[in-house]
Tab-separated table of C-alpha atoms in Angstrom:
chain	number	residue	atom	x	y	z
A	1	UNK	CA	107.635	117.952	77.879
A	2	UNK	CA	112.139	117.997	77.378
A	3	UNK	CA	113.218	120.058	74.252
A	4	UNK	CA	114.485	118.092	72.013
A	5	UNK	CA	118.840	118.542	71.045
A	6	UNK	CA	119.638	119.042	67.388
A	7	UNK	CA	123.068	119.096	65.674
A	8	UNK	CA	124.691	121.763	65.115
A	9	UNK	CA	123.424	123.129	68.750
A	10	UNK	CA	119.478	123.737	67.228
A	11	UNK	CA	117.145	123.155	70.069
A	12	UNK	CA	113.094	122.772	69.588
A	13	UNK	CA	111.644	124.174	72.346
A	14	UNK	CA	108.791	121.118	71.650
A	15	UNK	CA	106.952	122.436	74.335
A	16	UNK	CA	106.768	126.230	73.805
A	17	UNK	CA	106.381	125.636	69.701
A	18	UNK	CA	103.116	123.078	70.910
A	19	UNK	CA	101.971	125.722	72.660
A	20	UNK	CA	102.031	128.881	69.771
A	21	UNK	CA	99.793	125.916	67.390
A	22	UNK	CA	97.416	125.000	69.949
A	23	UNK	CA	96.562	128.925	70.268
A	24	UNK	CA	96.385	129.094	66.822
A	25	UNK	CA	93.746	126.407	66.978
A	26	UNK	CA	91.997	127.489	70.235
A	27	UNK	CA	91.829	131.149	68.012
A	28	UNK	CA	90.130	129.411	65.788
A	29	UNK	CA	87.932	127.264	67.856
A	30	UNK	CA	86.741	130.644	68.911
A	31	UNK	CA	85.983	132.606	66.165
A	32	UNK	CA	84.917	129.272	65.270
A	33	UNK	CA	81.512	129.232	68.875
A	34	UNK	CA	80.346	133.179	66.222
A	35	UNK	CA	80.383	132.148	62.855
A	36	UNK	CA	80.435	128.665	61.106
A	37	UNK	CA	83.555	128.675	58.773
A	38	UNK	CA	84.219	128.498	55.420
A	39	UNK	CA	87.129	127.432	53.471
A	40	UNK	CA	87.811	128.669	50.206
A	41	UNK	CA	121.285	113.519	54.811
A	42	UNK	CA	123.543	116.093	53.853
A	43	UNK	CA	123.300	117.085	50.114
A	44	UNK	CA	122.341	119.916	47.816
A	45	UNK	CA	119.250	121.706	48.110
A	46	UNK	CA	116.174	120.614	46.113
A	47	UNK	CA	113.891	123.169	47.078
A	48	UNK	CA	115.389	126.963	45.979
A	49	UNK	CA	114.408	129.800	44.084
A	50	UNK	CA	114.129	129.351	40.280
A	51	UNK	CA	117.692	130.852	38.008
A	52	UNK	CA	117.349	133.816	37.518
A	53	UNK	CA	117.839	133.177	33.709
A	54	UNK	CA	114.584	131.595	33.775
A	55	UNK	CA	112.079	133.508	36.645
A	56	UNK	CA	112.989	136.926	34.713
A	57	UNK	CA	111.238	135.938	31.804
A	58	UNK	CA	107.808	134.979	33.784
A	59	UNK	CA	107.528	135.560	37.422
A	60	UNK	CA	104.484	135.021	38.116
A	61	UNK	CA	105.178	131.188	37.276
A	62	UNK	CA	106.883	131.243	39.672
A	63	UNK	CA	105.199	132.739	42.933
A	64	UNK	CA	102.686	131.359	45.069
A	65	UNK	CA	99.110	133.668	44.197
A	66	UNK	CA	97.380	133.301	47.390
A	67	UNK	CA	99.042	130.808	50.293
A	68	UNK	CA	103.163	130.068	50.877
A	69	UNK	CA	105.123	126.804	51.733
A	70	UNK	CA	108.032	126.847	53.751
A	71	UNK	CA	110.762	130.076	53.688
A	72	UNK	CA	110.890	130.915	50.405
A	73	UNK	CA	108.136	133.111	49.908
A	74	UNK	CA	107.039	133.798	53.926
A	75	UNK	CA	106.979	137.747	53.752
A	76	UNK	CA	105.443	137.675	50.391
A	77	UNK	CA	102.611	140.836	50.637
A	78	UNK	CA	99.889	138.946	48.194
A	79	UNK	CA	100.376	135.627	51.076
A	80	UNK	CA	100.578	137.044	54.008
A	81	UNK	CA	95.793	137.366	54.032
A	82	UNK	CA	96.065	133.986	53.778
A	83	UNK	CA	98.538	132.312	57.032
A	84	UNK	CA	95.853	133.205	59.406
A	85	UNK	CA	93.850	130.432	56.851
A	86	UNK	CA	96.162	127.895	57.947
A	87	UNK	CA	95.569	127.869	61.609
A	88	UNK	CA	91.707	127.211	60.313
A	89	UNK	CA	92.594	124.208	58.485
A	90	UNK	CA	95.139	122.851	61.049
A	91	UNK	CA	92.498	123.078	63.451
A	92	UNK	CA	90.239	120.538	61.004
A	93	UNK	CA	92.406	118.538	60.458
A	94	UNK	CA	92.904	117.279	64.846
A	95	UNK	CA	89.500	116.841	64.831
A	96	UNK	CA	89.860	114.203	62.739
A	97	UNK	CA	91.967	112.672	64.833
A	98	UNK	CA	89.463	111.222	67.942
A	99	UNK	CA	92.021	108.600	68.737
A	100	UNK	CA	94.430	110.794	70.546
A	101	UNK	CA	94.467	115.105	72.275
A	102	UNK	CA	95.180	117.474	69.567
A	103	UNK	CA	97.822	118.659	72.007
A	104	UNK	CA	99.106	114.892	72.625
A	105	UNK	CA	99.215	114.541	68.162
A	106	UNK	CA	100.569	118.057	67.814
A	107	UNK	CA	103.373	117.041	70.319
A	108	UNK	CA	104.215	113.932	67.672
A	109	UNK	CA	103.772	116.759	64.897
A	110	UNK	CA	107.108	118.108	66.570
A	111	UNK	CA	108.828	115.735	67.816
A	112	UNK	CA	108.883	114.271	64.326
A	113	UNK	CA	110.023	117.887	62.697
A	114	UNK	CA	113.014	119.042	65.380
A	115	UNK	CA	114.522	115.838	65.219
A	116	UNK	CA	115.201	116.105	61.354
A	117	UNK	CA	115.457	119.991	61.495
A	118	UNK	CA	119.089	119.875	60.872
A	119	UNK	CA	117.949	118.261	57.532
A	120	UNK	CA	114.943	120.218	56.930
A	121	UNK	CA	116.603	123.210	56.713
A	122	UNK	CA	120.089	121.456	54.310
A	123	UNK	CA	116.796	121.031	52.064
A	124	UNK	CA	116.691	124.883	51.174
A	125	UNK	CA	119.193	126.871	49.256
A	126	UNK	CA	119.524	131.037	50.056
A	127	UNK	CA	116.196	130.794	53.741
A	128	UNK	CA	117.507	133.801	56.494
A	129	UNK	CA	118.373	132.470	59.720
A	130	UNK	CA	115.251	130.943	61.077
A	131	UNK	CA	115.241	129.735	65.215
A	132	UNK	CA	115.337	126.052	65.654
A	133	UNK	CA	111.648	126.769	67.312
A	134	UNK	CA	109.642	129.595	64.865
A	135	UNK	CA	111.343	126.901	61.654
A	136	UNK	CA	109.640	123.708	63.443
A	137	UNK	CA	106.157	125.912	64.144
A	138	UNK	CA	106.733	126.788	60.292
A	139	UNK	CA	107.004	123.047	59.017
A	140	UNK	CA	104.389	121.601	61.196
A	141	UNK	CA	101.950	124.410	60.052
A	142	UNK	CA	102.502	123.515	56.132
A	143	UNK	CA	102.548	120.549	56.244
A	144	UNK	CA	99.115	120.445	57.841
A	145	UNK	CA	97.837	122.539	55.734
A	146	UNK	CA	99.213	120.842	52.961
A	147	UNK	CA	97.310	117.272	53.919
A	148	UNK	CA	94.682	118.137	55.430
A	149	UNK	CA	93.107	121.220	52.236
A	150	UNK	CA	94.261	117.607	50.141
A	151	UNK	CA	92.129	115.338	51.602
A	152	UNK	CA	89.165	117.979	52.020
A	153	UNK	CA	88.954	118.339	48.401
A	154	UNK	CA	90.344	114.707	47.381
A	155	UNK	CA	88.870	112.135	49.846
A	156	UNK	CA	86.525	114.086	52.172
A	157	UNK	CA	82.864	113.795	50.953
A	158	UNK	CA	80.653	114.726	53.701
A	159	UNK	CA	81.523	118.497	52.877
A	160	UNK	CA	80.332	119.120	49.425
A	161	UNK	CA	78.796	122.287	50.248
A	162	UNK	CA	82.666	123.391	51.817
A	163	UNK	CA	83.819	122.391	48.534
A	164	UNK	CA	82.084	124.554	46.493
A	165	UNK	CA	83.029	127.422	48.246
A	166	UNK	CA	86.827	127.068	47.972
A	167	UNK	CA	86.657	129.831	45.440
A	168	UNK	CA	90.689	129.756	44.971
A	169	UNK	CA	91.672	126.145	44.723
A	170	UNK	CA	93.039	125.723	41.791
A	171	UNK	CA	95.042	128.881	42.740
A	172	UNK	CA	96.305	126.997	45.503
A	173	UNK	CA	96.549	123.454	43.758
A	174	UNK	CA	98.929	125.177	41.539
A	175	UNK	CA	100.392	127.356	44.620
A	176	UNK	CA	101.566	123.635	45.803
A	177	UNK	CA	103.014	121.965	42.640
A	178	UNK	CA	106.232	125.739	42.652
A	179	UNK	CA	109.422	125.172	42.977
A	180	UNK	CA	110.325	127.754	45.173
A	181	UNK	CA	106.707	127.000	47.096
A	182	UNK	CA	107.829	123.604	48.303
A	183	UNK	CA	108.248	121.937	52.031
A	184	UNK	CA	110.193	118.410	52.025
A	185	UNK	CA	108.527	115.550	51.082
A	186	UNK	CA	109.278	113.341	53.912
A	187	UNK	CA	107.689	116.107	56.853
A	188	UNK	CA	105.023	115.096	54.433
A	189	UNK	CA	105.235	111.615	54.731
A	190	UNK	CA	105.576	112.157	58.458
A	191	UNK	CA	103.427	114.696	59.424
A	192	UNK	CA	100.439	112.228	57.714
A	193	UNK	CA	101.328	108.772	59.679
A	194	UNK	CA	101.044	111.345	62.539
A	195	UNK	CA	97.708	112.710	61.477
A	196	UNK	CA	95.857	111.184	58.900
A	197	UNK	CA	97.122	107.717	59.288
A	198	UNK	CA	95.623	108.085	62.695
A	199	UNK	CA	91.935	107.448	61.066
A	200	UNK	CA	92.228	106.578	57.743
A	201	UNK	CA	94.853	103.051	58.662
A	202	UNK	CA	94.349	101.796	55.344
A	203	UNK	CA	95.042	104.574	53.263
A	204	UNK	CA	98.645	104.664	52.454
A	205	UNK	CA	100.647	108.039	51.554
A	206	UNK	CA	100.554	106.931	47.544
A	207	UNK	CA	97.321	106.304	47.276
A	208	UNK	CA	96.385	110.039	49.649
A	209	UNK	CA	98.388	111.679	46.476
A	210	UNK	CA	97.269	110.521	43.524
A	211	UNK	CA	93.919	112.479	43.020
A	212	UNK	CA	96.531	115.320	43.452
A	213	UNK	CA	99.010	114.108	40.759
A	214	UNK	CA	95.867	113.413	38.369
A	215	UNK	CA	94.537	116.905	39.002
A	216	UNK	CA	98.100	118.430	38.029
A	217	UNK	CA	98.852	115.656	35.525
A	218	UNK	CA	99.209	117.916	31.555
A	219	UNK	CA	98.472	114.976	29.793
A	220	UNK	CA	95.495	112.616	28.800
A	221	UNK	CA	97.617	109.685	30.991
A	222	UNK	CA	96.603	108.283	33.068
A	223	UNK	CA	98.512	108.383	36.227
A	224	UNK	CA	98.993	105.082	38.355
A	225	UNK	CA	100.378	103.969	41.857
A	226	UNK	CA	102.998	101.476	40.607
A	227	UNK	CA	104.878	104.305	38.329
A	228	UNK	CA	105.717	105.861	41.011
A	229	UNK	CA	105.887	103.366	44.508
A	230	UNK	CA	109.387	102.230	43.629
A	231	UNK	CA	110.438	105.951	43.357
A	232	UNK	CA	108.056	107.516	46.547
A	233	UNK	CA	111.240	107.632	49.517
A	234	UNK	CA	113.261	109.216	47.543
A	235	UNK	CA	111.359	111.892	46.243
A	236	UNK	CA	112.389	115.559	47.464
A	237	UNK	CA	108.845	117.339	47.170
A	238	UNK	CA	104.752	117.721	45.221
A	239	UNK	CA	106.548	118.978	42.510
A	240	UNK	CA	109.592	116.916	41.590
A	241	UNK	CA	107.277	113.741	42.627
A	242	UNK	CA	104.532	115.392	39.501
A	243	UNK	CA	107.953	114.673	37.900
A	244	UNK	CA	108.190	110.801	38.672
A	245	UNK	CA	105.001	110.575	37.009
A	246	UNK	CA	106.720	111.847	33.222
A	247	UNK	CA	109.968	109.268	34.049
A	248	UNK	CA	110.114	105.676	30.700
A	249	UNK	CA	109.162	103.201	32.912
A	250	UNK	CA	112.485	102.371	30.953
A	251	UNK	CA	115.683	104.228	30.614
A	252	UNK	CA	115.896	105.556	26.768
A	253	UNK	CA	118.787	106.904	25.114
A	254	UNK	CA	117.286	109.248	22.496
A	255	UNK	CA	114.337	111.226	22.061
A	256	UNK	CA	114.253	114.396	20.583
A	257	UNK	CA	116.092	114.902	17.334
A	258	UNK	CA	119.483	117.235	17.022
A	259	UNK	CA	118.237	118.388	13.969
A	260	UNK	CA	115.064	120.746	14.049
A	261	UNK	CA	112.597	119.632	12.996
A	262	UNK	CA	110.106	120.676	10.184
A	263	UNK	CA	106.208	122.767	11.481
A	264	UNK	CA	103.389	120.520	11.616
A	265	UNK	CA	102.006	122.372	9.024
A	266	UNK	CA	105.170	121.599	7.285
A	267	UNK	CA	104.598	118.018	8.001
A	268	UNK	CA	101.179	118.266	7.030
A	269	UNK	CA	101.957	118.468	4.029
A	270	UNK	CA	104.727	116.046	3.350
A	271	UNK	CA	101.849	113.910	4.223
A	272	UNK	CA	102.599	113.209	7.594
A	273	UNK	CA	99.786	112.571	9.955
A	274	UNK	CA	99.532	112.410	13.777
A	275	UNK	CA	97.932	110.627	16.096
A	276	UNK	CA	97.395	110.202	20.287
A	277	UNK	CA	100.131	108.364	21.386
A	278	UNK	CA	99.352	106.233	25.002
A	279	UNK	CA	102.250	104.470	26.171
A	280	UNK	CA	102.005	103.315	29.371
A	281	UNK	CA	105.391	102.151	29.906
A	282	UNK	CA	106.475	106.057	28.952
A	283	UNK	CA	103.543	109.093	29.384
A	284	UNK	CA	105.872	111.069	26.582
A	285	UNK	CA	106.241	109.206	24.773
A	286	UNK	CA	107.285	110.588	20.856
A	287	UNK	CA	107.489	107.851	18.064
A	288	UNK	CA	107.725	108.045	14.024
A	289	UNK	CA	106.081	105.037	13.377
A	290	UNK	CA	107.523	104.708	9.226
A	291	UNK	CA	106.721	101.970	5.974
A	292	UNK	CA	109.250	99.164	6.269
A	293	UNK	CA	110.155	100.526	2.970
A	294	UNK	CA	110.630	104.859	4.452
A	295	UNK	CA	112.015	105.867	0.589
A	296	UNK	CA	108.667	105.381	-0.638
A	297	UNK	CA	106.179	105.680	1.870
A	298	UNK	CA	104.507	107.858	-0.097
A	299	UNK	CA	103.350	104.783	-2.132
A	300	UNK	CA	102.822	103.007	0.502
A	301	UNK	CA	101.415	105.573	3.022
A	302	UNK	CA	101.905	108.050	5.664
A	303	UNK	CA	103.975	108.137	8.154
A	304	UNK	CA	102.828	108.947	11.711
A	305	UNK	CA	104.835	110.442	14.930
A	306	UNK	CA	102.750	109.251	18.040
A	307	UNK	CA	102.518	112.081	21.166
A	308	UNK	CA	101.343	111.954	23.859
A	309	UNK	CA	97.539	114.284	24.186
A	310	UNK	CA	98.681	118.283	25.891
A	311	UNK	CA	95.816	119.612	27.646
A	312	UNK	CA	96.620	123.395	27.627
A	313	UNK	CA	95.405	125.614	29.970
A	314	UNK	CA	95.488	128.923	32.128
A	315	UNK	CA	98.037	126.805	34.157
A	316	UNK	CA	100.474	124.644	31.964
A	317	UNK	CA	102.889	127.089	31.376
A	318	UNK	CA	103.257	127.267	35.120
A	319	UNK	CA	103.319	124.205	35.232
A	320	UNK	CA	106.039	123.736	32.545
A	321	UNK	CA	108.854	125.794	33.554
A	322	UNK	CA	108.487	124.977	37.325
A	323	UNK	CA	109.476	120.697	36.286
A	324	UNK	CA	112.122	122.392	33.531
A	325	UNK	CA	113.648	125.416	35.754
A	326	UNK	CA	113.673	122.006	38.260
A	327	UNK	CA	115.151	119.488	35.271
A	328	UNK	CA	117.645	122.448	34.546
A	329	UNK	CA	119.184	123.184	37.741
A	330	UNK	CA	118.397	120.353	39.932
A	331	UNK	CA	118.410	116.626	37.922
A	332	UNK	CA	120.049	115.211	35.003
A	333	UNK	CA	117.710	113.988	32.681
A	334	UNK	CA	115.557	116.704	30.368
A	335	UNK	CA	112.449	114.250	30.003
A	336	UNK	CA	109.879	117.448	29.857
A	337	UNK	CA	112.305	119.674	28.120
A	338	UNK	CA	113.175	117.518	25.356
A	339	UNK	CA	109.003	116.995	25.477
A	340	UNK	CA	108.255	121.344	25.690
A	341	UNK	CA	111.403	121.007	22.816
A	342	UNK	CA	109.996	119.324	20.063
A	343	UNK	CA	106.596	121.249	20.856
A	344	UNK	CA	108.340	124.902	20.341
A	345	UNK	CA	109.580	123.158	16.818
A	346	UNK	CA	106.113	121.812	15.845
A	347	UNK	CA	104.637	125.116	16.264
A	348	UNK	CA	105.438	128.369	15.231
A	349	UNK	CA	101.700	129.622	13.906
A	350	UNK	CA	98.141	129.010	14.910
A	351	UNK	CA	97.380	127.289	12.490
A	352	UNK	CA	100.290	124.305	13.639
A	353	UNK	CA	97.969	124.081	17.211
A	354	UNK	CA	94.905	124.270	14.709
A	355	UNK	CA	96.135	121.291	13.007
A	356	UNK	CA	97.845	119.858	16.071
A	357	UNK	CA	93.884	119.551	17.962
A	358	UNK	CA	92.192	118.323	14.446
A	359	UNK	CA	94.748	115.632	14.544
A	360	UNK	CA	94.216	115.007	18.345
A	361	UNK	CA	96.984	115.418	20.208
A	362	UNK	CA	96.310	118.670	21.426
A	363	UNK	CA	92.976	120.014	23.134
A	364	UNK	CA	93.462	123.595	23.725
A	365	UNK	CA	91.409	124.920	26.628
A	366	UNK	CA	92.711	128.431	26.190
A	367	UNK	CA	90.130	129.847	23.518
A	368	UNK	CA	92.684	131.119	21.798
A	369	UNK	CA	94.795	128.707	19.452
A	370	UNK	CA	97.300	132.179	18.549
A	371	UNK	CA	97.422	132.045	22.669
A	372	UNK	CA	98.163	128.803	22.945
A	373	UNK	CA	100.775	128.935	20.232
A	374	UNK	CA	102.975	132.108	21.828
A	375	UNK	CA	103.018	130.255	25.128
A	376	UNK	CA	104.444	126.978	23.916
A	377	UNK	CA	106.598	128.994	22.072
A	378	UNK	CA	108.097	130.568	24.982
A	379	UNK	CA	108.498	128.017	27.298
A	380	UNK	CA	111.966	127.187	25.624
A	381	UNK	CA	113.309	130.388	25.327
A	382	UNK	CA	117.012	130.303	27.415
A	383	UNK	CA	116.437	126.820	27.803
A	384	UNK	CA	119.634	125.123	27.544
A	385	UNK	CA	120.115	121.096	25.298
A	386	UNK	CA	122.725	118.949	25.957
A	387	UNK	CA	121.472	116.005	22.689
A	388	UNK	CA	122.221	112.568	24.707
A	389	UNK	CA	121.897	110.421	22.083
A	390	UNK	CA	120.674	110.312	17.916
A	391	UNK	CA	117.798	108.509	16.929
A	392	UNK	CA	118.175	107.418	13.176
A	393	UNK	CA	113.575	108.251	12.450
A	394	UNK	CA	113.779	111.651	13.130
A	395	UNK	CA	117.094	111.649	9.983
A	396	UNK	CA	114.691	109.741	7.835
A	397	UNK	CA	112.088	112.061	8.910
A	398	UNK	CA	114.073	115.069	8.170
A	399	UNK	CA	114.580	113.165	4.499
A	400	UNK	CA	111.286	112.276	3.931
A	401	UNK	CA	110.145	115.719	4.593
A	402	UNK	CA	113.023	117.241	1.817
A	403	UNK	CA	112.085	115.276	-0.964
A	404	UNK	CA	110.540	115.697	-3.975
A	405	UNK	CA	107.520	112.894	-3.982
A	406	UNK	CA	106.449	113.503	-0.522
A	407	UNK	CA	105.364	117.564	-1.033
A	408	UNK	CA	103.830	116.679	-4.755
A	409	UNK	CA	101.960	113.918	-3.574
A	410	UNK	CA	100.833	115.273	-0.426
A	411	UNK	CA	99.604	118.602	-3.138
A	412	UNK	CA	98.030	116.102	-4.884
A	413	UNK	CA	96.667	114.374	-2.264
A	414	UNK	CA	95.346	117.227	-1.184
A	415	UNK	CA	94.193	118.960	-3.850
A	416	UNK	CA	92.315	115.984	-5.369
A	417	UNK	CA	91.660	113.338	-2.757
A	418	UNK	CA	90.611	116.067	0.295
A	419	UNK	CA	86.532	115.036	0.096
A	420	UNK	CA	84.077	113.470	-1.700
A	421	UNK	CA	83.754	116.429	-3.912
A	422	UNK	CA	86.834	116.450	-5.153
A	423	UNK	CA	87.109	112.610	-5.870
A	424	UNK	CA	83.564	113.154	-8.157
A	425	UNK	CA	85.032	115.760	-9.848
A	426	UNK	CA	88.457	114.978	-10.414
A	427	UNK	CA	86.438	111.069	-11.958
A	428	UNK	CA	84.736	113.261	-14.054
A	429	UNK	CA	86.870	116.219	-15.146
A	430	UNK	CA	89.114	112.432	-16.450
A	431	UNK	CA	85.706	110.300	-17.571
A	432	UNK	CA	85.106	114.011	-19.528
A	433	UNK	CA	88.458	114.106	-20.936
A	434	UNK	CA	88.834	111.111	-21.963
A	435	UNK	CA	85.754	111.730	-24.086
A	436	UNK	CA	86.843	114.435	-25.283
A	437	UNK	CA	89.398	112.858	-26.817
A	438	UNK	CA	87.749	109.693	-28.089
A	439	UNK	CA	85.870	111.777	-29.859
A	440	UNK	CA	88.251	114.464	-31.625
A	441	UNK	CA	90.717	110.602	-32.242
A	442	UNK	CA	86.700	110.112	-34.501
A	443	UNK	CA	86.693	113.675	-35.911
A	444	UNK	CA	90.551	112.814	-36.796
A	445	UNK	CA	89.156	109.404	-38.359
A	446	UNK	CA	85.668	108.899	-39.096
A	447	UNK	CA	85.001	104.828	-38.892
A	448	UNK	CA	83.876	104.240	-42.322
A	449	UNK	CA	87.215	105.887	-43.426
A	450	UNK	CA	89.970	103.415	-44.308
A	451	UNK	CA	92.760	106.042	-44.894
């Protein structure tokens, strides 16, 4: 088996890399005999440390909790303990490839990585000088771990007991979406072809990873293969793939108002409704519905803001912060940043959260409305916003909310038409008032008095 020459004079010792990986797997074989294993192109870098302006606000949103992927967090003490577990995952993955000896499978994986070692290193910013052989071993080990982890939880149905014992699974899933904890997607694709594809020949990489994206999805909108199929080969990593799920199907000039939005409670007091928007063309679509004669909406009907249904849980902040950091420092679009800022403006207090929950445009699994409000209010702190368009609808909403009639009509509706008893009391009061007027009239002018 020959070494593979790489550009820039680098050299990957394929034989030593394979033997080193085999040694890890063989150690797992020895352990398994005594006990049953229980798992709990030249371009700017796309994998890097989050800018300090974001990282310093919430370091825990960018640091892996359980597992390190790639070189950026390799030396972190809190993930060192899990490094040995990766050998167990690669052992299980190689066992599934029954049509090839595991040494041959590993050789194919290492060869794939070796010929792209320069390109792979170019995907990372600010890494120490790794030996090519050491770096290739890291890439193969991490890619095999990710694929086996996804396969075991999303596709392998014969080991339900093992799934139940994977208490760390949620934390691992969210470790794999961190900006600083990524592996180039083309590496994942190459190792997928060398391993999973060998025993699941009808399974494509997109189909394989869709259940993962559904797990990570923050919105109550389905993620479909056709939404990401066209971009799969330009994907940089798993976080980028999740971000692509929130792209509009067609480019949009405007999404976010240039002026400040009123809070959810203020809008409600002005008579504005909130309703879920499950737009198949754009999961993050936020639209304003006004009557044709919007200046007289107070008399003809309520304006409605249709918006995506956000699920707020303890990992929502982590996902949003990493996508926003990726948008702000690498990409040219601001789709998720725009949505997060709109939510920041709509939510000032826990009463605003309660209103959005009541309107079914927000699902709060954090338990506390105040906690959810504080989290959503802090997401866009220090985030730069470059407005890319102008939306007349938002100006009309602002004009509507600042008008005299909408606020007063809305107050009248809340006071007298909010429930059946209020309506009955209003009608009874009006009838009583009418009877009082009639009685007063006939008291002053009796029917027999013609003068």
